């Protein structure tokens, strides 16, 4: 058997983040945090935004269910964010078409609950009207006016006719929080500047915290956990007709009418939540090896032995794949699910943002004689195809054999303590090229 040649990992050309120290962290130290997850439909989900950030940043555990990898999903339109870069706000900015699409989604949800069309229409009208304070006043500071082609000429907090608001006073809505019961906050967003020909401000107050009265029907279908992070308020770009020269006489008024682009603050009618989904191997490693995660089923936290039993029922080959995951994590690799390449694991150096995966791993549990019921017996044809697929992706195929003693019983395998008697043998599969072998022999 030839000795495998180590190939250094391929570093990605563009890296947009810095590397943080991974787990483990000191238990009881200032950086230690016990995260919480729950089992939903045989999946391990983390909802708390702080837990999501902690688990992904320190070890790249899991992936966002709405994102490609890192849980950074946002409903904001990147083009609109760049267009309104002069507006200092942390609320998403979307088009009116996208907002109406969300209204239709919310309408479908309400209709499925048995509400008639008149009730649905009334609920949505009350829910999606421009931002207003909880005291019932007319909307104040609810929109952002774009007076010209220059994106910097913005006005947020424009005062509608018939309303009065003290200059420099800010209201607001906190993103992702419940509207009812939230407090008010003031925020100074810079010096005011007058636009040419208009008396408006470029850096106006942004609505951050507010109190909005909700009907019981609205709370019933919205009812989400307040710990979850999703934008409750959005800025919608809309068009309205206005007069650029309101002081002109009526004969020229029609000619001077222009369409202004405004940002109107509205409630998000259909909130989409970003969760962190952990693989069963990642979840058990965080519980068993690091002790920084607690997994709940309903309201009951599950013990390590119970999780070992439950995960083995959900995934029959869980014990095999977890022992391989545990082994490579202990060696400093970052294992991820290798399903898209037809294998069990992909091994990354440091993490997916920095390097391409170096190895595609297939794990097998065998006895001392390398015999046993293999999970996926490979023929020469299937092995050649798998090796070719792996090589085309600039990776190497690795067979990881987990060797258990012949005298190990099923009772011992019922707890994770069985890993203490498991040995690991790695085998890298490479394609034999006759021309390359002949040239090497000729050189000798």
CSV table of C-alpha atoms in Angstrom, one decimal, residues 63-325:
chain,number,residue,atom,x,y,z
A,63,UNK,CA,-26.0,26.7,8.6
A,64,UNK,CA,-28.8,29.3,8.1
A,65,UNK,CA,-32.0,27.8,6.8
A,66,UNK,CA,-32.5,30.9,4.5
A,67,UNK,CA,-28.9,31.6,3.7
A,68,UNK,CA,-26.2,29.7,1.7
A,69,UNK,CA,-24.1,29.1,4.8
A,70,UNK,CA,-23.6,32.0,7.3
A,71,UNK,CA,-27.1,33.0,8.7
A,72,UNK,CA,-27.2,36.5,7.3
A,73,UNK,CA,-30.5,36.4,5.4
A,74,UNK,CA,-32.1,39.8,4.9
A,75,UNK,CA,-35.2,40.9,3.0
A,76,UNK,CA,-33.6,44.2,2.0
A,77,UNK,CA,-33.0,44.9,-1.7
A,78,UNK,CA,-29.3,45.6,-2.1
A,79,UNK,CA,-29.9,48.0,-4.9
A,80,UNK,CA,-32.3,50.1,-2.8
A,81,UNK,CA,-29.9,50.0,0.2
A,82,UNK,CA,-27.2,51.5,-2.0
A,83,UNK,CA,-29.6,53.9,-3.5
A,84,UNK,CA,-30.7,55.2,-0.1
A,85,UNK,CA,-27.3,55.1,1.5
A,86,UNK,CA,-27.9,58.5,3.0
A,87,UNK,CA,-30.6,57.2,5.2
A,88,UNK,CA,-29.3,56.1,8.6
A,89,UNK,CA,-31.5,53.2,9.5
A,90,UNK,CA,-31.3,49.6,10.5
A,91,UNK,CA,-34.7,48.7,9.0
A,92,UNK,CA,-34.9,46.7,5.7
A,93,UNK,CA,-35.7,48.6,2.6
A,94,UNK,CA,-37.9,46.9,0.0
A,95,UNK,CA,-39.9,47.7,-3.1
A,96,UNK,CA,-43.6,48.2,-3.0
A,97,UNK,CA,-44.0,45.1,-5.3
A,98,UNK,CA,-42.2,42.9,-2.8
A,99,UNK,CA,-44.3,44.4,0.0
A,100,UNK,CA,-47.5,43.7,-1.8
A,101,UNK,CA,-46.4,40.1,-2.3
A,102,UNK,CA,-45.9,39.7,1.4
A,103,UNK,CA,-49.4,41.2,2.0
A,104,UNK,CA,-50.8,38.5,-0.3
A,105,UNK,CA,-48.9,35.8,1.6
A,106,UNK,CA,-50.4,37.2,4.9
A,107,UNK,CA,-53.8,37.3,3.2
A,108,UNK,CA,-53.5,33.6,2.3
A,109,UNK,CA,-52.6,32.7,5.9
A,110,UNK,CA,-55.6,34.5,7.3
A,111,UNK,CA,-58.0,32.9,4.8
A,112,UNK,CA,-56.7,29.5,5.7
A,113,UNK,CA,-57.7,30.2,9.3
A,114,UNK,CA,-61.3,30.6,8.2
A,115,UNK,CA,-61.7,34.3,8.3
A,116,UNK,CA,-64.0,35.9,5.7
A,117,UNK,CA,-62.8,38.4,3.1
A,118,UNK,CA,-64.1,41.5,4.8
A,119,UNK,CA,-62.3,40.6,8.1
A,120,UNK,CA,-59.1,39.8,6.3
A,121,UNK,CA,-59.2,43.1,4.4
A,122,UNK,CA,-59.9,45.1,7.5
A,123,UNK,CA,-57.0,43.4,9.5
A,124,UNK,CA,-54.5,43.9,6.7
A,125,UNK,CA,-55.6,47.5,6.2
A,126,UNK,CA,-55.1,48.3,9.9
A,127,UNK,CA,-51.8,46.3,10.0
A,128,UNK,CA,-50.2,47.6,6.9
A,129,UNK,CA,-51.1,51.3,7.1
A,130,UNK,CA,-48.2,53.8,7.4
A,131,UNK,CA,-46.5,53.9,10.7
A,132,UNK,CA,-48.4,55.6,13.5
A,133,UNK,CA,-47.8,56.1,17.2
A,134,UNK,CA,-49.7,54.1,19.7
A,135,UNK,CA,-51.6,57.1,21.0
A,136,UNK,CA,-53.7,57.2,17.8
A,137,UNK,CA,-52.1,60.2,16.2
A,138,UNK,CA,-51.6,60.6,12.5
A,139,UNK,CA,-48.4,59.2,11.1
A,140,UNK,CA,-45.5,61.5,12.0
A,141,UNK,CA,-42.1,60.8,10.7
A,142,UNK,CA,-43.2,57.8,8.7
A,143,UNK,CA,-41.6,58.3,5.3
A,144,UNK,CA,-38.5,59.3,3.6
A,145,UNK,CA,-38.6,61.7,0.6
A,146,UNK,CA,-36.1,61.6,-2.2
A,147,UNK,CA,-36.1,65.0,-3.7
A,148,UNK,CA,-33.9,64.4,-6.7
A,149,UNK,CA,-31.6,62.1,-8.5
A,150,UNK,CA,-28.9,62.5,-5.9
A,151,UNK,CA,-29.3,59.6,-3.3
A,152,UNK,CA,-27.9,61.8,-0.6
A,153,UNK,CA,-30.9,64.2,-0.8
A,154,UNK,CA,-33.2,62.3,1.5
A,155,UNK,CA,-35.8,63.3,4.0
A,156,UNK,CA,-36.9,60.8,6.7
A,157,UNK,CA,-39.5,61.9,9.1
A,158,UNK,CA,-41.4,64.2,6.7
A,159,UNK,CA,-44.3,66.0,8.5
A,160,UNK,CA,-47.7,65.4,6.8
A,161,UNK,CA,-50.3,68.1,6.6
A,162,UNK,CA,-52.3,68.6,9.8
A,163,UNK,CA,-49.7,67.1,12.1
A,164,UNK,CA,-47.1,68.7,14.3
A,165,UNK,CA,-44.0,67.2,15.8
A,166,UNK,CA,-41.3,69.0,17.7
A,167,UNK,CA,-38.1,69.4,15.7
A,168,UNK,CA,-35.4,66.9,16.7
A,169,UNK,CA,-37.8,64.6,18.5
A,170,UNK,CA,-37.5,60.9,17.4
A,171,UNK,CA,-39.9,58.0,17.7
A,172,UNK,CA,-39.2,54.5,16.4
A,173,UNK,CA,-39.7,50.8,16.1
A,174,UNK,CA,-37.1,48.2,17.2
A,175,UNK,CA,-36.4,45.6,14.5
A,176,UNK,CA,-37.5,42.1,15.4
A,177,UNK,CA,-39.2,43.1,18.7
A,178,UNK,CA,-42.9,43.0,19.7
A,179,UNK,CA,-44.6,46.3,19.0
A,180,UNK,CA,-46.8,46.2,22.0
A,181,UNK,CA,-45.0,47.0,25.2
A,182,UNK,CA,-41.8,48.3,23.7
A,183,UNK,CA,-40.4,51.5,25.0
A,184,UNK,CA,-39.4,54.7,23.3
A,185,UNK,CA,-35.9,55.8,22.4
A,186,UNK,CA,-34.4,59.0,21.1
A,187,UNK,CA,-31.5,58.9,18.6
A,188,UNK,CA,-29.6,61.9,17.2
A,189,UNK,CA,-28.6,61.1,13.6
A,190,UNK,CA,-26.5,64.1,12.8
A,191,UNK,CA,-26.8,67.7,11.7
A,192,UNK,CA,-29.7,68.8,9.6
A,193,UNK,CA,-29.0,70.1,6.1
A,194,UNK,CA,-31.2,72.1,3.9
A,195,UNK,CA,-31.8,70.8,0.4
A,196,UNK,CA,-31.6,73.2,-2.6
A,197,UNK,CA,-35.0,74.9,-3.1
A,198,UNK,CA,-36.6,73.0,-0.2
A,199,UNK,CA,-36.5,73.2,3.6
A,200,UNK,CA,-35.9,69.6,4.5
A,201,UNK,CA,-33.2,67.6,6.3
A,202,UNK,CA,-30.8,65.1,4.9
A,203,UNK,CA,-30.1,63.2,8.2
A,204,UNK,CA,-33.5,63.1,9.8
A,205,UNK,CA,-34.7,61.1,12.8
A,206,UNK,CA,-35.3,57.4,12.1
A,207,UNK,CA,-38.2,55.5,13.7
A,208,UNK,CA,-36.7,53.1,16.2
A,209,UNK,CA,-39.1,52.3,19.0
A,210,UNK,CA,-42.8,52.7,19.0
A,211,UNK,CA,-46.0,51.4,20.5
A,212,UNK,CA,-48.6,50.2,18.0
A,213,UNK,CA,-52.0,49.0,19.1
A,214,UNK,CA,-52.8,45.5,17.8
A,215,UNK,CA,-56.1,43.8,17.7
A,216,UNK,CA,-56.4,40.3,19.1
A,217,UNK,CA,-56.8,39.0,15.5
A,218,UNK,CA,-53.5,40.5,14.5
A,219,UNK,CA,-51.7,39.1,17.5
A,220,UNK,CA,-53.2,35.6,16.9
A,221,UNK,CA,-51.8,35.1,13.5
A,222,UNK,CA,-48.6,37.0,14.0
A,223,UNK,CA,-47.8,35.3,17.4
A,224,UNK,CA,-44.1,34.5,17.1
A,225,UNK,CA,-41.5,34.1,19.8
A,226,UNK,CA,-40.1,37.5,20.7
A,227,UNK,CA,-36.6,36.0,21.0
A,228,UNK,CA,-36.5,35.2,17.3
A,229,UNK,CA,-34.9,37.8,15.0
A,230,UNK,CA,-37.0,39.0,12.0
A,231,UNK,CA,-37.7,42.6,10.9
A,232,UNK,CA,-41.0,43.7,12.3
A,233,UNK,CA,-40.9,47.1,10.5
A,234,UNK,CA,-39.7,47.8,6.9
A,235,UNK,CA,-39.2,50.8,4.8
A,236,UNK,CA,-41.2,50.5,1.5
A,237,UNK,CA,-40.1,52.6,-1.5
A,238,UNK,CA,-43.2,54.1,-3.0
A,239,UNK,CA,-44.0,56.8,-5.5
A,240,UNK,CA,-46.2,59.8,-4.9
A,241,UNK,CA,-47.0,62.8,-7.1
A,242,UNK,CA,-46.0,66.1,-5.8
A,243,UNK,CA,-45.4,69.6,-7.0
A,244,UNK,CA,-41.7,70.7,-7.3
A,245,UNK,CA,-42.8,74.3,-7.3
A,246,UNK,CA,-45.9,74.6,-5.1
A,247,UNK,CA,-45.8,78.4,-5.2
A,248,UNK,CA,-46.4,78.6,-9.0
A,249,UNK,CA,-49.8,79.6,-10.3
A,250,UNK,CA,-52.3,76.8,-11.2
A,251,UNK,CA,-51.7,77.1,-15.0
A,252,UNK,CA,-48.2,75.7,-14.6
A,253,UNK,CA,-48.9,73.4,-11.7
A,254,UNK,CA,-49.7,70.4,-13.9
A,255,UNK,CA,-46.5,70.8,-15.8
A,256,UNK,CA,-44.4,70.9,-12.6
A,257,UNK,CA,-45.9,67.8,-11.1
A,258,UNK,CA,-43.1,65.2,-10.6
A,259,UNK,CA,-43.1,61.8,-9.0
A,260,UNK,CA,-41.2,61.7,-5.8
A,261,UNK,CA,-39.8,58.5,-4.4
A,262,UNK,CA,-40.5,58.1,-0.7
A,263,UNK,CA,-39.7,55.5,1.9
A,264,UNK,CA,-42.8,54.7,4.0
A,265,UNK,CA,-42.4,52.9,7.3
A,266,UNK,CA,-44.9,50.0,7.5
A,267,UNK,CA,-45.3,46.8,9.6
A,268,UNK,CA,-44.0,43.7,8.0
A,269,UNK,CA,-47.1,41.6,7.3
A,270,UNK,CA,-45.3,38.3,6.7
A,271,UNK,CA,-42.2,37.8,8.8
A,272,UNK,CA,-39.6,35.2,7.8
A,273,UNK,CA,-37.3,34.0,10.5
A,274,UNK,CA,-33.7,32.9,10.0
A,275,UNK,CA,-32.8,29.9,12.1
A,276,UNK,CA,-29.5,28.0,12.5
A,277,UNK,CA,-29.9,24.3,11.6
A,278,UNK,CA,-27.4,21.9,13.1
A,279,UNK,CA,-26.7,18.5,11.8
A,280,UNK,CA,-27.2,15.7,14.3
A,281,UNK,CA,-23.4,15.2,14.5
A,282,UNK,CA,-22.8,18.9,15.2
A,283,UNK,CA,-25.5,19.1,17.8
A,284,UNK,CA,-24.3,16.1,19.7
A,285,UNK,CA,-20.7,17.3,19.6
A,286,UNK,CA,-21.7,20.6,21.1
A,287,UNK,CA,-23.6,18.8,23.9
A,288,UNK,CA,-21.2,15.9,24.6
A,289,UNK,CA,-17.7,17.1,23.8
A,290,UNK,CA,-18.0,20.9,24.6
A,291,UNK,CA,-21.0,21.1,26.9
A,292,UNK,CA,-22.1,24.4,25.5
A,293,UNK,CA,-25.5,23.4,24.2
A,294,UNK,CA,-28.7,22.2,25.7
A,295,UNK,CA,-31.2,20.5,23.4
A,296,UNK,CA,-34.9,20.5,24.3
A,297,UNK,CA,-37.8,18.4,23.1
A,298,UNK,CA,-40.9,20.4,24.0
A,299,UNK,CA,-40.0,21.9,27.4
A,300,UNK,CA,-37.8,19.1,28.5
A,301,UNK,CA,-34.0,19.1,28.1
A,302,UNK,CA,-32.6,15.8,26.8
A,303,UNK,CA,-29.7,14.0,28.5
A,304,UNK,CA,-26.6,12.9,26.6
A,305,UNK,CA,-27.7,9.2,26.7
A,306,UNK,CA,-31.2,10.1,25.5
A,307,UNK,CA,-29.8,12.2,22.7
A,308,UNK,CA,-27.6,9.3,21.6
A,309,UNK,CA,-30.6,7.0,21.5
A,310,UNK,CA,-32.9,9.5,19.8
A,311,UNK,CA,-30.4,10.5,17.1
A,312,UNK,CA,-29.7,6.8,16.4
A,313,UNK,CA,-33.4,6.2,15.8
A,314,UNK,CA,-33.7,9.3,13.5
A,315,UNK,CA,-30.5,8.4,11.6
A,316,UNK,CA,-29.6,4.7,11.7
A,317,UNK,CA,-26.0,5.3,10.9
A,318,UNK,CA,-25.6,8.2,13.3
A,319,UNK,CA,-23.1,6.4,15.6
A,320,UNK,CA,-20.7,5.7,12.7
A,321,UNK,CA,-20.9,9.3,11.3
A,322,UNK,CA,-20.7,10.9,14.7
A,323,UNK,CA,-17.5,9.0,15.7
A,324,UNK,CA,-15.9,10.1,12.5
A,325,UNK,CA,-17.1,13.7,13.1
